[in-house]
Amino acid sequence: MKLSLKSVHLKSISVSMMIVGEALRQFVYQFIIGSGSKPLPWQTGLYYLGYILYLGAFPLAAFLLVEGAKKTSNRLLFLGRLCLAGIVAEILMDIALYGQELASYGTYPQNYFFTLIIGLFIIYLVEVLGNYITVGTFSYNLITLALYVIVTIIVILLQLEQGSLGILVIIALYVCYGNRWFSLVLVSILYLLFLRGIGIFSIIPAFSLCLLWFYQGTEGKKTIVRRWCFYLVYPVVYFMLGLLVRFL
């Protein structure tokens, strides 16, 4: 029987990869590396496994963002839910990890919801631009490229989670929307360029996009609880992880 995935399945996989990946990283870093002990090879491998799982969750999240931007019936509400989730996530994570409601800017990276919010904003901005300038013309392409560069610089300055790589992944998936091969190749190149420190392993996170070959383009059963669950599970789980790290 052919595997068939809906967006609810992709969301579940993305969230699970992020949670498991971060849990592995925090466990190794806090209880082995942080204690001053020299990590054993299997412990180092466990840390990098967590790192790759964590990174691999983002391409799926970015794809779902682009998919939502394309299919949502209420873009303002979609953006509002992301903003609310980002604020709640930032407060909970800063309390749990750093002992304050909002950590000082420049001290810690801001959570990845803000990267998604800016990515969604640039998608909407480019589409509005298409209402005034013919898509595909030199002036349209030039202005669009300038917008991409400006937004990437803003993301770097704001020190958002996933940084410039994250926003470029969102842009790549938006530009290649509907073409799974181009999406996989372009995102793989971006990871290879930005994560050169871990060699050929840097492209592994991009391969989470292989799940798109099983994606049927449908959302699944809609419920308010299920919808908000995916927005809130990220900050709540990080809050719990942060408490464990601080008090164990």
CSV table of C-alpha atoms in Angstrom, one decimal:
chain,number,residue,atom,x,y,z
A,1,MET,CA,0.0,0.0,0.0
A,2,LYS,CA,1.4,3.4,-1.0
A,3,LEU,CA,2.2,5.7,1.8
A,4,SER,CA,-0.1,8.7,1.8
A,5,LEU,CA,0.7,11.8,3.9
A,6,LYS,CA,-1.5,14.8,4.7
A,7,SER,CA,-0.3,18.2,6.0
A,8,VAL,CA,-1.2,17.1,9.6
A,9,HIS,CA,1.2,14.2,9.2
A,10,LEU,CA,4.0,16.5,8.0
A,11,LYS,CA,3.4,18.8,10.9
A,12,SER,CA,3.6,15.9,13.3
A,13,ILE,CA,6.8,14.6,11.8
A,14,SER,CA,8.4,18.1,11.8
A,15,VAL,CA,7.4,18.8,15.4
A,16,SER,CA,8.6,15.3,16.5
A,17,MET,CA,12.0,15.8,14.8
A,18,MET,CA,12.5,19.1,16.4
A,19,ILE,CA,11.6,17.9,19.9
A,20,VAL,CA,13.6,14.7,19.8
A,21,GLY,CA,16.6,16.5,18.2
A,22,GLU,CA,16.6,19.3,20.8
A,23,ALA,CA,16.2,16.8,23.6
A,24,LEU,CA,19.2,14.8,22.4
A,25,ARG,CA,21.3,18.0,22.0
A,26,GLN,CA,20.4,19.3,25.4
A,27,PHE,CA,21.0,15.9,27.1
A,28,VAL,CA,24.5,15.5,25.7
A,29,TYR,CA,25.5,19.2,26.1
A,30,GLN,CA,24.2,19.7,29.6
A,31,PHE,CA,25.0,16.4,31.3
A,32,ILE,CA,28.2,15.4,29.4
A,33,ILE,CA,29.9,18.3,27.7
A,34,GLY,CA,28.7,20.8,30.3
A,35,SER,CA,30.0,18.7,33.2
A,36,GLY,CA,33.5,19.0,31.8
A,37,SER,CA,33.8,15.3,30.8
A,38,LYS,CA,35.2,14.5,27.4
A,39,PRO,CA,32.4,13.0,25.3
A,40,LEU,CA,32.8,9.5,24.0
A,41,PRO,CA,32.4,8.9,20.3
A,42,TRP,CA,28.9,7.6,20.7
A,43,GLN,CA,28.0,10.6,22.7
A,44,THR,CA,29.3,12.9,20.1
A,45,GLY,CA,27.4,11.0,17.5
A,46,LEU,CA,24.3,11.3,19.6
A,47,TYR,CA,24.7,15.1,19.7
A,48,TYR,CA,25.1,15.4,16.0
A,49,LEU,CA,22.1,13.1,15.4
A,50,GLY,CA,20.1,15.5,17.5
A,51,TYR,CA,21.5,18.4,15.6
A,52,ILE,CA,20.6,16.9,12.2
A,53,LEU,CA,17.1,16.0,13.4
A,54,TYR,CA,16.6,19.5,14.7
A,55,LEU,CA,17.8,21.0,11.4
A,56,GLY,CA,15.8,18.6,9.4
A,57,ALA,CA,12.5,19.7,11.0
A,58,PHE,CA,12.8,23.2,9.5
A,59,PRO,CA,12.5,22.4,5.8
A,60,LEU,CA,9.2,20.7,6.5
A,61,ALA,CA,8.1,23.6,8.6
A,62,ALA,CA,9.1,26.0,5.8
A,63,PHE,CA,7.2,24.0,3.2
A,64,LEU,CA,4.1,24.0,5.4
A,65,LEU,CA,4.4,27.7,5.7
A,66,VAL,CA,4.5,28.2,2.0
A,67,GLU,CA,1.7,25.7,1.5
A,68,GLY,CA,-0.4,27.6,4.1
A,69,ALA,CA,0.4,30.9,2.4
A,70,LYS,CA,-0.8,29.5,-0.9
A,71,LYS,CA,-4.0,27.8,0.4
A,72,THR,CA,-5.2,29.7,3.5
A,73,SER,CA,-8.5,31.5,3.1
A,74,ASN,CA,-7.5,34.1,5.7
A,75,ARG,CA,-3.9,35.3,5.5
A,76,LEU,CA,-4.3,37.8,8.3
A,77,LEU,CA,-5.5,35.1,10.7
A,78,PHE,CA,-2.7,32.8,9.6
A,79,LEU,CA,-0.1,35.5,10.2
A,80,GLY,CA,-1.8,36.4,13.6
A,81,ARG,CA,-1.6,32.8,14.8
A,82,LEU,CA,2.1,32.7,14.0
A,83,CYS,CA,2.8,36.0,15.8
A,84,LEU,CA,0.9,34.8,18.9
A,85,ALA,CA,2.8,31.5,18.9
A,86,GLY,CA,6.1,33.3,18.5
A,87,ILE,CA,5.5,35.7,21.4
A,88,VAL,CA,4.3,32.9,23.7
A,89,ALA,CA,7.2,30.7,22.7
A,90,GLU,CA,9.7,33.5,23.3
A,91,ILE,CA,8.3,34.2,26.8
A,92,LEU,CA,8.1,30.6,27.9
A,93,MET,CA,11.5,29.7,26.5
A,94,ASP,CA,13.3,32.7,28.0
A,95,ILE,CA,11.7,32.0,31.4
A,96,ALA,CA,12.7,28.3,31.3
A,97,LEU,CA,16.2,28.6,29.8
A,98,TYR,CA,17.4,32.0,31.0
A,99,GLY,CA,15.3,32.9,34.1
A,100,GLN,CA,13.7,36.0,32.7
A,101,GLU,CA,10.5,36.8,30.7
A,102,LEU,CA,12.4,38.3,27.7
A,103,ALA,CA,16.1,37.7,27.3
A,104,SER,CA,18.2,40.6,26.2
A,105,TYR,CA,18.5,41.1,22.5
A,106,GLY,CA,21.8,39.9,21.1
A,107,THR,CA,22.3,37.4,24.0
A,108,TYR,CA,20.3,34.5,22.6
A,109,PRO,CA,18.8,33.7,19.2
A,110,GLN,CA,15.1,34.4,18.9
A,111,ASN,CA,12.8,31.4,18.3
A,112,TYR,CA,12.1,30.1,14.9
A,113,PHE,CA,8.5,31.3,14.7
A,114,PHE,CA,9.9,34.8,14.0
A,115,THR,CA,11.8,33.4,11.1
A,116,LEU,CA,8.6,31.9,9.7
A,117,ILE,CA,6.7,35.2,10.3
A,118,ILE,CA,9.2,37.2,8.3
A,119,GLY,CA,9.2,34.5,5.6
A,120,LEU,CA,5.4,34.7,5.4
A,121,PHE,CA,5.6,38.5,5.2
A,122,ILE,CA,8.1,38.4,2.3
A,123,ILE,CA,5.8,35.9,0.5
A,124,TYR,CA,2.9,38.3,0.8
A,125,LEU,CA,4.9,41.3,-0.1
A,126,VAL,CA,6.2,39.7,-3.3
A,127,GLU,CA,2.7,38.6,-4.3
A,128,VAL,CA,1.4,42.2,-3.7
A,129,LEU,CA,4.2,43.5,-5.8
A,130,GLY,CA,3.0,41.2,-8.6
A,131,ASN,CA,-0.3,43.2,-8.7
A,132,TYR,CA,1.5,46.3,-9.7
A,133,ILE,CA,4.5,45.1,-11.8
A,134,THR,CA,4.2,42.3,-14.4
A,135,VAL,CA,5.7,39.1,-13.0
A,136,GLY,CA,8.8,38.0,-14.8
A,137,THR,CA,9.9,41.4,-16.0
A,138,PHE,CA,13.4,42.8,-15.3
A,139,SER,CA,12.0,45.4,-12.9
A,140,TYR,CA,9.9,42.8,-11.0
A,141,ASN,CA,12.9,40.4,-10.7
A,142,LEU,CA,15.2,43.2,-9.6
A,143,ILE,CA,12.9,44.5,-6.9
A,144,THR,CA,12.1,41.0,-5.7
A,145,LEU,CA,15.8,40.2,-5.4
A,146,ALA,CA,16.4,43.4,-3.5
A,147,LEU,CA,13.6,42.5,-1.1
A,148,TYR,CA,15.1,39.0,-0.5
A,149,VAL,CA,18.5,40.5,0.2
A,150,ILE,CA,17.1,43.2,2.6
A,151,VAL,CA,15.0,40.6,4.5
A,152,THR,CA,18.0,38.3,4.8
A,153,ILE,CA,20.1,41.1,6.3
A,154,ILE,CA,17.2,41.9,8.7
A,155,VAL,CA,17.1,38.3,9.8
A,156,ILE,CA,20.8,38.2,10.5
A,157,LEU,CA,20.6,41.5,12.5
A,158,LEU,CA,17.7,40.2,14.6
A,159,GLN,CA,19.6,37.0,15.3
A,160,LEU,CA,16.6,34.8,14.5
A,161,GLU,CA,16.6,31.0,14.9
A,162,GLN,CA,17.9,29.3,11.7
A,163,GLY,CA,19.2,32.8,10.6
A,164,SER,CA,19.7,33.7,7.0
A,165,LEU,CA,19.7,30.0,6.1
A,166,GLY,CA,16.1,29.7,7.3
A,167,ILE,CA,14.8,32.6,5.4
A,168,LEU,CA,16.6,31.5,2.2
A,169,VAL,CA,15.1,28.0,2.6
A,170,ILE,CA,11.6,29.6,2.8
A,171,ILE,CA,12.3,31.7,-0.3
A,172,ALA,CA,13.7,28.7,-2.2
A,173,LEU,CA,10.6,26.6,-1.4
A,174,TYR,CA,8.3,29.4,-2.4
A,175,VAL,CA,10.2,30.0,-5.7
A,176,CYS,CA,10.2,26.2,-6.4
A,177,TYR,CA,6.7,25.6,-5.2
A,178,GLY,CA,5.1,22.7,-7.1
A,179,ASN,CA,8.5,21.2,-8.2
A,180,ARG,CA,9.7,18.7,-5.6
A,181,TRP,CA,13.0,18.0,-7.4
A,182,PHE,CA,14.0,21.6,-7.7
A,183,SER,CA,13.0,22.2,-4.1
A,184,LEU,CA,15.1,19.3,-2.8
A,185,VAL,CA,18.2,20.2,-4.9
A,186,LEU,CA,18.1,23.9,-4.1
A,187,VAL,CA,17.6,23.4,-0.3
A,188,SER,CA,20.3,20.8,-0.3
A,189,ILE,CA,22.7,23.3,-1.9
A,190,LEU,CA,21.8,25.9,0.7
A,191,TYR,CA,22.5,23.5,3.6
A,192,LEU,CA,25.7,22.4,2.0
A,193,LEU,CA,26.9,26.0,1.7
A,194,PHE,CA,25.8,27.2,5.1
A,195,LEU,CA,26.8,24.1,7.2
A,196,ARG,CA,30.2,23.3,5.7
A,197,GLY,CA,31.6,22.6,9.1
A,198,ILE,CA,29.9,19.1,9.2
A,199,GLY,CA,30.9,18.2,5.6
A,200,ILE,CA,28.6,16.1,3.4
A,201,PHE,CA,26.4,15.5,6.4
A,202,SER,CA,25.1,19.0,6.1
A,203,ILE,CA,22.7,18.1,3.3
A,204,ILE,CA,21.0,15.3,5.3
A,205,PRO,CA,18.5,17.8,6.9
A,206,ALA,CA,17.3,18.8,3.5
A,207,PHE,CA,16.3,15.2,2.8
A,208,SER,CA,13.3,15.5,5.1
A,209,LEU,CA,11.8,17.1,2.0
A,210,CYS,CA,11.7,13.6,0.4
A,211,LEU,CA,8.5,13.1,2.4
A,212,LEU,CA,6.9,15.5,-0.1
A,213,TRP,CA,6.8,12.6,-2.6
A,214,PHE,CA,4.2,11.0,-0.4
A,215,TYR,CA,2.3,14.3,0.3
A,216,GLN,CA,-1.2,14.3,-1.1
A,217,GLY,CA,-1.8,18.1,-0.8
A,218,THR,CA,-4.6,17.8,1.7
A,219,GLU,CA,-4.8,19.0,5.2
A,220,GLY,CA,-6.7,16.3,7.0
A,221,LYS,CA,-9.5,16.7,9.5
A,222,LYS,CA,-9.7,20.3,10.9
A,223,THR,CA,-10.3,20.9,14.6
A,224,ILE,CA,-9.5,24.0,16.7
A,225,VAL,CA,-7.6,21.8,19.2
A,226,ARG,CA,-5.5,20.1,16.5
A,227,ARG,CA,-4.8,23.4,14.8
A,228,TRP,CA,-3.6,25.2,17.9
A,229,CYS,CA,-1.8,22.1,19.2
A,230,PHE,CA,0.8,22.5,16.5
A,231,TYR,CA,1.4,26.1,17.3
A,232,LEU,CA,1.7,25.6,21.1
A,233,VAL,CA,3.5,22.3,21.4
A,234,TYR,CA,6.8,23.9,20.4
A,235,PRO,CA,6.9,26.5,23.1
A,236,VAL,CA,5.4,24.2,25.8
A,237,VAL,CA,7.9,21.4,25.1
A,238,TYR,CA,10.8,23.8,25.1
A,239,PHE,CA,9.5,25.3,28.4
A,240,MET,CA,9.5,21.8,29.9
A,241,LEU,CA,13.0,21.0,28.5
A,242,GLY,CA,14.3,24.3,29.8
A,243,LEU,CA,13.0,23.5,33.3
A,244,LEU,CA,14.6,20.1,33.2
A,245,VAL,CA,18.0,21.6,32.1
A,246,ARG,CA,17.9,24.3,34.8
A,247,PHE,CA,16.9,22.1,37.8
A,248,LEU,CA,18.4,18.7,37.1
